[in-house]
mmCIF file of C-alpha atoms and ligand atoms in Angstrom:
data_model
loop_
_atom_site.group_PDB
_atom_site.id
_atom_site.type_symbol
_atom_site.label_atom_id
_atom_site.label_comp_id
_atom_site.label_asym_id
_atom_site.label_seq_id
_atom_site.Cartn_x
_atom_site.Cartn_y
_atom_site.Cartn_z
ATOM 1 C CA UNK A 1177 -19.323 -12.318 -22.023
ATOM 2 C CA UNK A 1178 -17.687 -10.975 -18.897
ATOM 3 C CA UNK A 1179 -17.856 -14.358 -17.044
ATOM 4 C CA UNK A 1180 -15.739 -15.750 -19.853
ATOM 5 C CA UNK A 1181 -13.326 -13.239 -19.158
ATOM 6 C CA UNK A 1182 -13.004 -13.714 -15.611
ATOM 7 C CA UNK A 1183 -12.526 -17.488 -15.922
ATOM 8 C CA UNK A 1184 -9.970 -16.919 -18.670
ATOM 9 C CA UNK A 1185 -8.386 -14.265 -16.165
ATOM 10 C CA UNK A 1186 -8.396 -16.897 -13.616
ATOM 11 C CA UNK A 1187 -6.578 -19.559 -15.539
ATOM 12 C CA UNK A 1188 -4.190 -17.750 -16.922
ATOM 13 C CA UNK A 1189 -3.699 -14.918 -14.986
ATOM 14 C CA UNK A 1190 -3.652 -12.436 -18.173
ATOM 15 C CA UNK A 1191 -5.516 -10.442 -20.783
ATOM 16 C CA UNK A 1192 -5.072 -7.946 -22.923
ATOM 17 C CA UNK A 1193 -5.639 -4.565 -22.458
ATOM 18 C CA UNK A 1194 -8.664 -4.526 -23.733
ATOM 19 C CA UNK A 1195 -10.196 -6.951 -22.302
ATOM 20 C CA UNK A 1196 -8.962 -5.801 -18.722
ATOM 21 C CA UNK A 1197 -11.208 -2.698 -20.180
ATOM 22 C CA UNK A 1198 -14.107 -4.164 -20.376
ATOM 23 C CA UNK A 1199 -13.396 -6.432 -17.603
ATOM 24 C CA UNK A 1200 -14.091 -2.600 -15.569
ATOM 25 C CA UNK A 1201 -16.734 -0.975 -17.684
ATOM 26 C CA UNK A 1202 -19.119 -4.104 -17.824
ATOM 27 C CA UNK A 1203 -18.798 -5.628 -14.396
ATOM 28 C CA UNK A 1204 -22.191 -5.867 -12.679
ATOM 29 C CA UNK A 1205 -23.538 -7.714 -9.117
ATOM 30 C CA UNK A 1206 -23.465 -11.115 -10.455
ATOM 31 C CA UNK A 1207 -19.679 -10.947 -12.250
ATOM 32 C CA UNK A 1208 -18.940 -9.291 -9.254
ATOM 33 C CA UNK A 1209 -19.501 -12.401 -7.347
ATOM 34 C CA UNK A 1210 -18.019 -14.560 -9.427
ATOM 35 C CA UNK A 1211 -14.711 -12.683 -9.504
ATOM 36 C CA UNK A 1212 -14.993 -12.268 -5.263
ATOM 37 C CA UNK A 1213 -15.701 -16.275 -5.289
ATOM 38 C CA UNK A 1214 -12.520 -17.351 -7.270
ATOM 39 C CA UNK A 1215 -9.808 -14.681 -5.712
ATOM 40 C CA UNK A 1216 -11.007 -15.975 -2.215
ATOM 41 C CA UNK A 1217 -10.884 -19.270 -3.700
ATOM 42 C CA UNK A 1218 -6.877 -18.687 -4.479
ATOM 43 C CA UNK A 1219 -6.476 -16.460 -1.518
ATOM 44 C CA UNK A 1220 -7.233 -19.513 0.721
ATOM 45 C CA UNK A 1221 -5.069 -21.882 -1.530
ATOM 46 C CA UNK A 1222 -2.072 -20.498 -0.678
ATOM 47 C CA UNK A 1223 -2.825 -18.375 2.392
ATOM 48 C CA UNK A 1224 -5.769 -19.754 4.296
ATOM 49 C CA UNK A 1225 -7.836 -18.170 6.688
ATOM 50 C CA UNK A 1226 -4.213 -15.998 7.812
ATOM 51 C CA UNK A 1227 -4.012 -12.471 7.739
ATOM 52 C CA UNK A 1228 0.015 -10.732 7.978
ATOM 53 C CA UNK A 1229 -0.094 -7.692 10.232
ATOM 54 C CA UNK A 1230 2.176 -5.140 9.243
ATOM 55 C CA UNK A 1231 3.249 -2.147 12.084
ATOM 56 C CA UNK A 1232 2.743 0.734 10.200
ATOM 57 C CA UNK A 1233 4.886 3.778 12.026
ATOM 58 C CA UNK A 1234 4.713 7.045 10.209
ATOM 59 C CA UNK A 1235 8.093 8.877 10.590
ATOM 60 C CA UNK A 1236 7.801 11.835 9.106
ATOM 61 C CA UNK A 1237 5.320 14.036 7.582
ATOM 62 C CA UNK A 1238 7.701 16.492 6.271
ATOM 63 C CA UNK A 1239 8.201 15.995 2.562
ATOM 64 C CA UNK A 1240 9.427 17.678 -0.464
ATOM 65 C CA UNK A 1241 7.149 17.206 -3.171
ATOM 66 C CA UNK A 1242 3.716 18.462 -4.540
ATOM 67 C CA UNK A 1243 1.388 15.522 -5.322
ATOM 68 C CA UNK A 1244 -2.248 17.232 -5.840
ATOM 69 C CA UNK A 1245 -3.909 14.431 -4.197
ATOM 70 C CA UNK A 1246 -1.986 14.230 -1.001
ATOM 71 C CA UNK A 1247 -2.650 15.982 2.412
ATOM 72 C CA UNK A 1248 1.321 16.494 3.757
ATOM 73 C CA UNK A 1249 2.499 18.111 0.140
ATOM 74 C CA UNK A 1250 5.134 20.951 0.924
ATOM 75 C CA UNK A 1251 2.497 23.684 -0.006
ATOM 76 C CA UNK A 1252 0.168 22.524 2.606
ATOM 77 C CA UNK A 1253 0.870 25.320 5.434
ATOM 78 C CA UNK A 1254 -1.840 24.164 7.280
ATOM 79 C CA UNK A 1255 -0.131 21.174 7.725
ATOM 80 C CA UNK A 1256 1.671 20.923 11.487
ATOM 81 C CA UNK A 1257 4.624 19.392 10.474
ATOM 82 C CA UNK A 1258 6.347 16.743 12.746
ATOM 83 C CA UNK A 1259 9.195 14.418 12.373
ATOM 84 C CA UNK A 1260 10.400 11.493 14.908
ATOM 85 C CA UNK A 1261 13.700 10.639 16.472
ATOM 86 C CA UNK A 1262 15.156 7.510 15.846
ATOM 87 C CA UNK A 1263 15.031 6.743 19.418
ATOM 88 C CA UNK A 1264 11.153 7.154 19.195
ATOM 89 C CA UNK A 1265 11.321 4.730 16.147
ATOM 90 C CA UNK A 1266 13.132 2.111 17.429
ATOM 91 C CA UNK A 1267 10.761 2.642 20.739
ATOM 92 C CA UNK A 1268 7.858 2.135 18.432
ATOM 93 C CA UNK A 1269 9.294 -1.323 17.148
ATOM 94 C CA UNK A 1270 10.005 -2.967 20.123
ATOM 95 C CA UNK A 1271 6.336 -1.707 21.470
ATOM 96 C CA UNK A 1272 4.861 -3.517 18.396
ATOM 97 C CA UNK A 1273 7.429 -6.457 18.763
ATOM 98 C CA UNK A 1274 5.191 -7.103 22.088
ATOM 99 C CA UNK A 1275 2.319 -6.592 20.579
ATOM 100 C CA UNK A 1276 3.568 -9.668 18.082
ATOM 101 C CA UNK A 1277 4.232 -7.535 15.337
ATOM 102 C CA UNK A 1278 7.121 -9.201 12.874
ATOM 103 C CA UNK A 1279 7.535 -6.822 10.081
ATOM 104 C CA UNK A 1280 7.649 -2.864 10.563
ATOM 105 C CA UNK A 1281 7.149 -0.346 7.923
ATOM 106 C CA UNK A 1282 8.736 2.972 8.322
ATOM 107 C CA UNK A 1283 6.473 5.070 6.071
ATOM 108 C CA UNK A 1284 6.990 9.312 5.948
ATOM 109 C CA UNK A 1285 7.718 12.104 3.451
ATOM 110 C CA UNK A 1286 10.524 12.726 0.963
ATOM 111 C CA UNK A 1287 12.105 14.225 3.868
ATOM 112 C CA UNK A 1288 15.918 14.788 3.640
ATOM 113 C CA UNK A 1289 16.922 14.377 7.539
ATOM 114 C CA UNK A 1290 16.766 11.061 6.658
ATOM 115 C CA UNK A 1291 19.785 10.823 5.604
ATOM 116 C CA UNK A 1292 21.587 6.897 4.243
ATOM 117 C CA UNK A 1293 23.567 6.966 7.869
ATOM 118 C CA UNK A 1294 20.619 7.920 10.024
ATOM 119 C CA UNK A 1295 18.050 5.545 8.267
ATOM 120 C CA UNK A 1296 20.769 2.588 8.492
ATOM 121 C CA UNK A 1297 21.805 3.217 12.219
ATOM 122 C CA UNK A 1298 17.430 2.696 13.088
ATOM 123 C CA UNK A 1299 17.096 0.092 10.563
ATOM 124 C CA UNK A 1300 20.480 -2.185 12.128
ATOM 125 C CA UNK A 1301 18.955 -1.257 15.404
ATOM 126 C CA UNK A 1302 15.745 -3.129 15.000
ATOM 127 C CA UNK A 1303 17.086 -5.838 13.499
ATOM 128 C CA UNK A 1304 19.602 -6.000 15.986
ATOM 129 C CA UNK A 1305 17.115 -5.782 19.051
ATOM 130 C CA UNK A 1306 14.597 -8.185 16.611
ATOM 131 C CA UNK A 1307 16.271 -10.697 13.984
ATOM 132 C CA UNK A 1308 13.117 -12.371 13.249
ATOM 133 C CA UNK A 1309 11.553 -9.155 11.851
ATOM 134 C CA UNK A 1310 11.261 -7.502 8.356
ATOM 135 C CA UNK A 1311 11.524 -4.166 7.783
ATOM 136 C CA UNK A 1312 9.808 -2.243 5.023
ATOM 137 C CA UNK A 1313 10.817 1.074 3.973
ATOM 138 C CA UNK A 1314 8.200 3.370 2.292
ATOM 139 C CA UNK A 1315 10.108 6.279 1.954
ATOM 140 C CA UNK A 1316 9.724 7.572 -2.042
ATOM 141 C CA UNK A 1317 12.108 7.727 -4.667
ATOM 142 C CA UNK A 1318 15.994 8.027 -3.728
ATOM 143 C CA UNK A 1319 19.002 7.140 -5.103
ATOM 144 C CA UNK A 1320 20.065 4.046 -6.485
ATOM 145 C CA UNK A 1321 23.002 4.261 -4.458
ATOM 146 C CA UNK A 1322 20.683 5.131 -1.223
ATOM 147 C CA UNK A 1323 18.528 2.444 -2.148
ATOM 148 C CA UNK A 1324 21.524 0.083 -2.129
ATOM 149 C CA UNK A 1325 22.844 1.268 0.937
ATOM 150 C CA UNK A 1326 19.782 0.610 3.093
ATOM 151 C CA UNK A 1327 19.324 -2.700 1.766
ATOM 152 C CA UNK A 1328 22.950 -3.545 2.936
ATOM 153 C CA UNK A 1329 21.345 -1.929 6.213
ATOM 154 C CA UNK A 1330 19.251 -4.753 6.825
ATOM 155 C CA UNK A 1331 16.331 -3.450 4.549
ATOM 156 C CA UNK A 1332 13.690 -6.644 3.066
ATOM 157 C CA UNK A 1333 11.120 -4.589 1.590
ATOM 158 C CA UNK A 1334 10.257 -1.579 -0.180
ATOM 159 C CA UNK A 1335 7.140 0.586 -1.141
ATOM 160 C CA UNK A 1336 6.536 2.805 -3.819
ATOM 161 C CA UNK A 1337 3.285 3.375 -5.280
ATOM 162 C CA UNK A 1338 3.684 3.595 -8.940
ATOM 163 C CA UNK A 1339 0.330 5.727 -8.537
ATOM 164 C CA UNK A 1340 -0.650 5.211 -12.035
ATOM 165 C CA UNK A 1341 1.325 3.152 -15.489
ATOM 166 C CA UNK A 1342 -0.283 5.860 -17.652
ATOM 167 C CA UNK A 1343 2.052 8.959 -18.348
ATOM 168 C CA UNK A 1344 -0.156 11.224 -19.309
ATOM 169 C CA UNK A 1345 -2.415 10.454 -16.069
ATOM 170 C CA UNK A 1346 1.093 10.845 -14.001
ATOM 171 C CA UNK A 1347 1.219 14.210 -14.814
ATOM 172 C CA UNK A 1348 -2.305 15.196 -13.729
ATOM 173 C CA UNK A 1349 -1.469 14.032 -10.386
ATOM 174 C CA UNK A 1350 1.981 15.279 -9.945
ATOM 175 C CA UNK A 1351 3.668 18.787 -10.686
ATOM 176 C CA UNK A 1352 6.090 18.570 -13.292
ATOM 177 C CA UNK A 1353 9.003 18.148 -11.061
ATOM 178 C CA UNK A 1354 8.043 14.572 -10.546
ATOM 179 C CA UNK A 1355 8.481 11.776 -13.295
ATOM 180 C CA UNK A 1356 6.328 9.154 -14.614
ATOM 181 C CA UNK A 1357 9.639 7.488 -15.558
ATOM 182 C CA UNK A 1358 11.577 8.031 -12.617
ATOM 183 C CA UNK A 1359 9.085 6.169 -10.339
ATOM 184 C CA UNK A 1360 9.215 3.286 -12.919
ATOM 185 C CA UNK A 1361 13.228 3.546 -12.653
ATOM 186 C CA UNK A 1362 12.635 3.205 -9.024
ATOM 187 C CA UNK A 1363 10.455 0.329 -8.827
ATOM 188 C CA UNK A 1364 12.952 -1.371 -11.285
ATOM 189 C CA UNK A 1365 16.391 -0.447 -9.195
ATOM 190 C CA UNK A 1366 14.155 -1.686 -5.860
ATOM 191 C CA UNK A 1367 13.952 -5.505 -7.741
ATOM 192 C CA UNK A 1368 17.413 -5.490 -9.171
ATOM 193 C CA UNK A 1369 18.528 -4.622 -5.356
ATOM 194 C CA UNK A 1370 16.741 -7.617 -4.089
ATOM 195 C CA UNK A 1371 13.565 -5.983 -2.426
ATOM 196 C CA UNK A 1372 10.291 -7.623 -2.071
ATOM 197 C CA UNK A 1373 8.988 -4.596 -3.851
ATOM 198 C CA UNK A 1374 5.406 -3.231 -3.420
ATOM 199 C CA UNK A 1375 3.443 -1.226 -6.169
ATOM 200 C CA UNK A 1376 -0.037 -0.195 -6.276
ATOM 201 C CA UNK A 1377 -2.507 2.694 -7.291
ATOM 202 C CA UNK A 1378 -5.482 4.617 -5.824
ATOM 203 C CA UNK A 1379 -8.698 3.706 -6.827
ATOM 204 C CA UNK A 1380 -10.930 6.959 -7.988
ATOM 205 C CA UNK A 1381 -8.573 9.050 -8.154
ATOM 206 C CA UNK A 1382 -9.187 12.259 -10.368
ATOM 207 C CA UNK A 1383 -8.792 11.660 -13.933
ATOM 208 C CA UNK A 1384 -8.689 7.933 -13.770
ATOM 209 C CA UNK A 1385 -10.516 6.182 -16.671
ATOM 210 C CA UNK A 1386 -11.120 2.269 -17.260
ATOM 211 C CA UNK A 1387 -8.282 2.690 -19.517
ATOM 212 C CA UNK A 1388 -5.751 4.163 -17.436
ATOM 213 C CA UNK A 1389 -6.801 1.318 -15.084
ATOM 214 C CA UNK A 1390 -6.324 -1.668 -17.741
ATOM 215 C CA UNK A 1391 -2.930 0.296 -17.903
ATOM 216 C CA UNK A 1392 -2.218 -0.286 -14.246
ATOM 217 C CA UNK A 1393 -3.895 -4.062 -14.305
ATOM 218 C CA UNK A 1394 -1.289 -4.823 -16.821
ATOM 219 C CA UNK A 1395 1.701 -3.371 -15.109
ATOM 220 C CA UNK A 1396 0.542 -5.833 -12.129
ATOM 221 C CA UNK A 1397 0.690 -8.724 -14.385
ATOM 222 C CA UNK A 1398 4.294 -7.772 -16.128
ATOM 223 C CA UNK A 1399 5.886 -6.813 -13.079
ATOM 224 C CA UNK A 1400 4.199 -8.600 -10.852
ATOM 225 C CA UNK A 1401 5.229 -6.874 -7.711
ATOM 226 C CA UNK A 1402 5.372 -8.567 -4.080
ATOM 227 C CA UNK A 1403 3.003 -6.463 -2.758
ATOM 228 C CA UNK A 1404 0.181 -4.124 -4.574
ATOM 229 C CA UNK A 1405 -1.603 -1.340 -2.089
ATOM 230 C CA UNK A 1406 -4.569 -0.170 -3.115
ATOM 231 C CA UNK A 1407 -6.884 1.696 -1.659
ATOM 232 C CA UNK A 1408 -9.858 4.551 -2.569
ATOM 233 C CA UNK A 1409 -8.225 8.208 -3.097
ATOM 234 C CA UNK A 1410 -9.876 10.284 -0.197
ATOM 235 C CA UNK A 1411 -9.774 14.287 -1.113
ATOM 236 C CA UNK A 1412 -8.141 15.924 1.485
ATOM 237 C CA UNK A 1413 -9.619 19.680 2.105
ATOM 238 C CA UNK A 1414 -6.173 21.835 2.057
ATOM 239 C CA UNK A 1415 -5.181 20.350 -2.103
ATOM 240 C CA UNK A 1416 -5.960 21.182 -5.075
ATOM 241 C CA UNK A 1417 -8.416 18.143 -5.696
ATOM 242 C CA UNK A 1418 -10.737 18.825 -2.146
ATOM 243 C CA UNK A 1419 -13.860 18.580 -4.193
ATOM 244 C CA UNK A 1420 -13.102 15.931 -6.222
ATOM 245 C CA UNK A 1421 -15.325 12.694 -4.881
ATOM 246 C CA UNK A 1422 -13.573 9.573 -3.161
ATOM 247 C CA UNK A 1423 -12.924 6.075 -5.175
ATOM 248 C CA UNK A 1424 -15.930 3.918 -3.622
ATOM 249 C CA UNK A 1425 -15.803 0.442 -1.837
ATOM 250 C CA UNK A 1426 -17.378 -1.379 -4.438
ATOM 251 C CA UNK A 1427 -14.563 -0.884 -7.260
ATOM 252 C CA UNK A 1428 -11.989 -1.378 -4.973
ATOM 253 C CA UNK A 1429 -13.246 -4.841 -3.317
ATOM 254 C CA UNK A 1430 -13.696 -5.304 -7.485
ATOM 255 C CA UNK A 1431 -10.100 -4.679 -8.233
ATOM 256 C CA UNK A 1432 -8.677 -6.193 -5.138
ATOM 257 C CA UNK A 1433 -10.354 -9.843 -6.589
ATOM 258 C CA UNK A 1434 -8.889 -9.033 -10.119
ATOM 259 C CA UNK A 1435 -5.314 -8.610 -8.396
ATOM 260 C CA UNK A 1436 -5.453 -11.951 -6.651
ATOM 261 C CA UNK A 1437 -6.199 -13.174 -9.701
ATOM 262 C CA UNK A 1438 -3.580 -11.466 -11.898
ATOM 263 C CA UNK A 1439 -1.322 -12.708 -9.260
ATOM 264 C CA UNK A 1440 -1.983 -14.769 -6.621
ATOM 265 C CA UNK A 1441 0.917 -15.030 -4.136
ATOM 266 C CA UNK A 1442 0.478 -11.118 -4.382
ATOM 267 C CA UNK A 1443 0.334 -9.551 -0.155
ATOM 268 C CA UNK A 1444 -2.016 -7.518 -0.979
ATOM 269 C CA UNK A 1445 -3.051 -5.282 2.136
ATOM 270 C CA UNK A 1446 -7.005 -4.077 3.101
ATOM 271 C CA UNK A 1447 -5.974 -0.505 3.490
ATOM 272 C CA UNK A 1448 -6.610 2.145 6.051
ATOM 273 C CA UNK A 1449 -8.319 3.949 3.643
ATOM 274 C CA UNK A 1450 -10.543 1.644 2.598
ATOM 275 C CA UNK A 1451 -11.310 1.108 6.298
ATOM 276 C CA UNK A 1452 -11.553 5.129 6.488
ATOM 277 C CA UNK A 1453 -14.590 4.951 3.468
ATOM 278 C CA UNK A 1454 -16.588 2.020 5.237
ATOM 279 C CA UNK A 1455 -16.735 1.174 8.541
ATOM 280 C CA UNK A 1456 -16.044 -2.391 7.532
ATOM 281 C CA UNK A 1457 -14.129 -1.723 4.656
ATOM 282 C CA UNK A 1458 -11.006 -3.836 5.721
ATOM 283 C CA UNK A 1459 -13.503 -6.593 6.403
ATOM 284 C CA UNK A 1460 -15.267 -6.243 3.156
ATOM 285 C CA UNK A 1461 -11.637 -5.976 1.319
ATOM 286 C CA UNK A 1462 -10.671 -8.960 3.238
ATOM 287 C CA UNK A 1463 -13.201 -10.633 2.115
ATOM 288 C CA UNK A 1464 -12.485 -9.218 -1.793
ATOM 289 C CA UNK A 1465 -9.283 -11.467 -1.407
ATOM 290 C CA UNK A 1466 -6.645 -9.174 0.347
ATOM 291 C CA UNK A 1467 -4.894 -10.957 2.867
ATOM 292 C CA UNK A 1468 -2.596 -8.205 4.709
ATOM 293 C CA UNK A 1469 -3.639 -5.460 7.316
ATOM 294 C CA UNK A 1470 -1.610 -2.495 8.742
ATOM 295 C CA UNK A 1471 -2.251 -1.052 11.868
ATOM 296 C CA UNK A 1472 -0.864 1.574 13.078
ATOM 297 C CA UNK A 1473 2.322 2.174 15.830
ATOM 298 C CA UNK A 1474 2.730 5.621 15.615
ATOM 299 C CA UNK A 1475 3.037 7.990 18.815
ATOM 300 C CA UNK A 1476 -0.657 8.865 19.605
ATOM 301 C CA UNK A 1477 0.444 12.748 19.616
ATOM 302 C CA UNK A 1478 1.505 12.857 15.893
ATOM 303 C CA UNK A 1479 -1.337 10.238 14.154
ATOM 304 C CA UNK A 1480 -3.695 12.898 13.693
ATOM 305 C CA UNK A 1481 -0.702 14.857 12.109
ATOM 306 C CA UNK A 1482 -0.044 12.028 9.545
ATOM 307 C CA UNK A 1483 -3.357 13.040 7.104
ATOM 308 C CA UNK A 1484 -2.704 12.069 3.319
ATOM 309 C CA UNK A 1485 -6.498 12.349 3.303
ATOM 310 C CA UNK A 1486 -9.593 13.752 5.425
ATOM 311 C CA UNK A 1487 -10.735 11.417 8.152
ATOM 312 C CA UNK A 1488 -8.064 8.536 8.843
ATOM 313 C CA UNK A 1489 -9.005 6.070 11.119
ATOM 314 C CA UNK A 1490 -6.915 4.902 14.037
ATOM 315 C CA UNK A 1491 -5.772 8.553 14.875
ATOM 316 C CA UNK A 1492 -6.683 8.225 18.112
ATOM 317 C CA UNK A 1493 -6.075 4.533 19.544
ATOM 318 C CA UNK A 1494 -3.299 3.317 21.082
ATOM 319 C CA UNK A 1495 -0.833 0.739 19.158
ATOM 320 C CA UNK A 1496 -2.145 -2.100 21.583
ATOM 321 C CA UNK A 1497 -6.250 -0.922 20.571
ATOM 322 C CA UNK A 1498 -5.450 -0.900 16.784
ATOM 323 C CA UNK A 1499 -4.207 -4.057 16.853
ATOM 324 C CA UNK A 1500 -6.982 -5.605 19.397
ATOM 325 C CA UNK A 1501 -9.750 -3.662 16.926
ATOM 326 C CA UNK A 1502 -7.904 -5.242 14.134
ATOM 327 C CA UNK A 1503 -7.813 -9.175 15.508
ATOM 328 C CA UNK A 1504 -11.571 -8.613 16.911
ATOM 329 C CA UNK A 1505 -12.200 -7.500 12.800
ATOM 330 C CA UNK A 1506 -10.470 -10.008 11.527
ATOM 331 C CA UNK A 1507 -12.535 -13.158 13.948
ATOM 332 C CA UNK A 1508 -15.610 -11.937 13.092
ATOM 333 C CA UNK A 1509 -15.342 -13.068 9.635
ATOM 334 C CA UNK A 1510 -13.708 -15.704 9.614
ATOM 335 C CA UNK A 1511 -10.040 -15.252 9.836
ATOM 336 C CA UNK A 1512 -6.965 -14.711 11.819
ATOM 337 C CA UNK A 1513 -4.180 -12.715 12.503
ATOM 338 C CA UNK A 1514 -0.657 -14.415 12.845
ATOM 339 C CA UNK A 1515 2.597 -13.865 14.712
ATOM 340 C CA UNK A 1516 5.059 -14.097 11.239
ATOM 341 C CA UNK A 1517 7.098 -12.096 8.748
ATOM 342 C CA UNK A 1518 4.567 -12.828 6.293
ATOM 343 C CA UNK A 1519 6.706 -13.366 3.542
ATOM 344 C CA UNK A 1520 5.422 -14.363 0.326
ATOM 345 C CA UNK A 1521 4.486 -18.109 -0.643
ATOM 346 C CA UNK A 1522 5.512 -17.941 -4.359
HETATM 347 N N1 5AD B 1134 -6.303 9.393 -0.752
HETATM 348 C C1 5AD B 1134 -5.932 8.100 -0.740
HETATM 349 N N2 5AD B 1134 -4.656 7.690 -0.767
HETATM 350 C C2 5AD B 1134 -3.709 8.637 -0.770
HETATM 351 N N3 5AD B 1134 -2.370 8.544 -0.810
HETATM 352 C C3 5AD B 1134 -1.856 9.800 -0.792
HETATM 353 N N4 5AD B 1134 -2.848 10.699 -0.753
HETATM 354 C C4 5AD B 1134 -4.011 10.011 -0.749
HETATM 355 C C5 5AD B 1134 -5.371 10.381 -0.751
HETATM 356 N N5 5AD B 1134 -5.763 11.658 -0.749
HETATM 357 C C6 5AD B 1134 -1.666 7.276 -0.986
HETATM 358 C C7 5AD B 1134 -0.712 7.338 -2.181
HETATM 359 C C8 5AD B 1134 0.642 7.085 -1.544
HETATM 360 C C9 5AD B 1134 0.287 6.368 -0.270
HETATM 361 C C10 5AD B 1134 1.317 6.439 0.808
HETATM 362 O O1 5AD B 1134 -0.895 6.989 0.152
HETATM 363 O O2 5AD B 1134 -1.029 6.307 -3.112
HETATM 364 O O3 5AD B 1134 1.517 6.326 -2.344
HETATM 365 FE FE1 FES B 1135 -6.922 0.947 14.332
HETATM 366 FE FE2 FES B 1135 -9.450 -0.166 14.690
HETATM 367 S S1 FES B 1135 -7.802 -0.814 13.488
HETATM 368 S S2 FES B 1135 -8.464 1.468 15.756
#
């Protein structure tokens, strides 16, 4: 019996790989429910009604790999390429400082102006200008060395999808010059460094099976990052997988519950892309027992340029709209966005 499972999963926070299987292939409405029930259940144990707000600021979309799924891969000509100045960074973060933001995520591109000394001269800058922030890099895979340095810089956290924790899957989503095991190395270096590290996977996204998701389910529970993102893949039209179909709301408000429960301190955001399937996705994932929400602080004049996938939302609001649109979201059902780091309660 499912519901058997999903009590056991919520007790101990583990099964097998099997039965994280079948925990996907025989869900229906009513173990639906009673997965949502007892991840909201733990979600408000340790978190309440609070939601973390994260300033999301897209740096660059210049980048030097190939992922099939993603909109700003190097082979993407249609793609107008853009790329900020620190100045315009550090601009960004003291706008969203105002706007009560406490934690700012510079997200771009494998993009090598980014040098060690350039990222480290932004990241002491902001932490300079704000000492109660955290800053969150999401920049792909780099050196150890690099990864070192920018911790030093003032660095907290880190993102790197591992995208999938089954090898052969890896390589249907990435050209050959990318490494299942590198990624992995990556994720490992980024914990031995002392980052809060974030993992996480798309949902739906081409050649996924219930078993390559068990696969990521237990890589959750082992390494039991900091942070998990997950969100629906969204084809975009100029890559190779533009007619596959998107990952749908339902599975991922599914998976979000079976994350809380896998691990429950876990931040685990409501993505944009989630919001970008469903007009009240981020509610509904909210709701699913995520507890994190990112809006966005980029310059108006290069959101729009910023497209892993066909139709973001909040291309065209300004940093103080997102964040009003995000707080009005957030009251309506229920909860509230706070003024904090948002560090996790382990
Ligand atoms: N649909 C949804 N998510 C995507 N990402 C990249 N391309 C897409 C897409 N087409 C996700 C990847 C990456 C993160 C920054 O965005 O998981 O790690
Ligand atoms: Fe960005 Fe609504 S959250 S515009």
């Amino acid at each position: 019996m499912i519901q058997e499972l999903i009590h056991k999963l919520a007790q101990s926070h583990s099964l097998s790989l099997e039965e994280y299987e079948r925990l996907i292939t025989e869900r229906d409405e009513e173990s639906a429910r009673l997965l949502k029930r007892l991840a909201v259940q733990e979600r408000v144990r340790i978190y309440g009604h609070d939601v973390y707000v994260r300033g999301l600021i897209e740096i660059s979309n210049i980048c030097k790999n190939d992922c099939y799924y993603c909109g700003i891969r190097c082979s993407n000509t249609n793609c107008e390429r853009y790329r900020l100045t620190p100045e315009q960074i550090i601009s960004c973060a003291d706008e969203g400082y105002d706007l009560g933001f406490r934690t700012f995520v510079l997200q771009g591109g494998e993009d090598s102006y980014f040098t060690d000394e350039i990222l480290g001269r932004i990241i002491r800058e902001i932490k300079q200008n704000h000492s109660d922030c955290a800053i969150t890099l999401s920049l792909g895979e780099r050196t150890r060395e690099s990864y070192a340095y920018l911790r030093e810089a003032g660095a907290d956290r880190y993102l790197l999808r591992h995208e999938t924790a089954d090898k052969t899957h890896y390589s249907q989503l990435h050209p050959s010059s990318m490494s299942f095991e590198n990624r992995m190395k990556c994720l490992q270096i980024l914990r031995e460094l002392g980052y809060q590290v974030g993992a996480g996977f798309m949902v739906g996204s081409p050649f996924q099976t219930s078993k390559t998701l068990a696969e990521d389910l237990k890589f959750i529970e082992t390494f039991k990052p900091e942070m998990c993102g997950i969100g629906p893949f969204i084809p975009h039209k100029d890559t190779p997988f533009r007619d596959c179909g998107s990952g749908t709301l339902e599975l991922t408000c599914y998976l979000l519950s079976v994350i809380r429960l896998i691990y429950p301190p876990v931040l685990l955001p409501a993505t944009t892309a989630l919001g970008t399937i469903h007009p009240t996705g981020r509610e509904l994932g909210i709701l699913s027992g995520a507890n994190v929400v990112m809006p966005n602080l980029s310059p108006v004049n290069v959101r729009k340029k910023y497209e892993l996938y066909d139709n973001k939302i909040c291309t065209g609001e300004e940093s103080a709209q997102c964040r009003g649109c995000l707080e009005r979201r957030m009251n309506s059902i229920g909860y509230k966005i706070v003024t904090s780091r948002g560090d996790i309660i382990k």
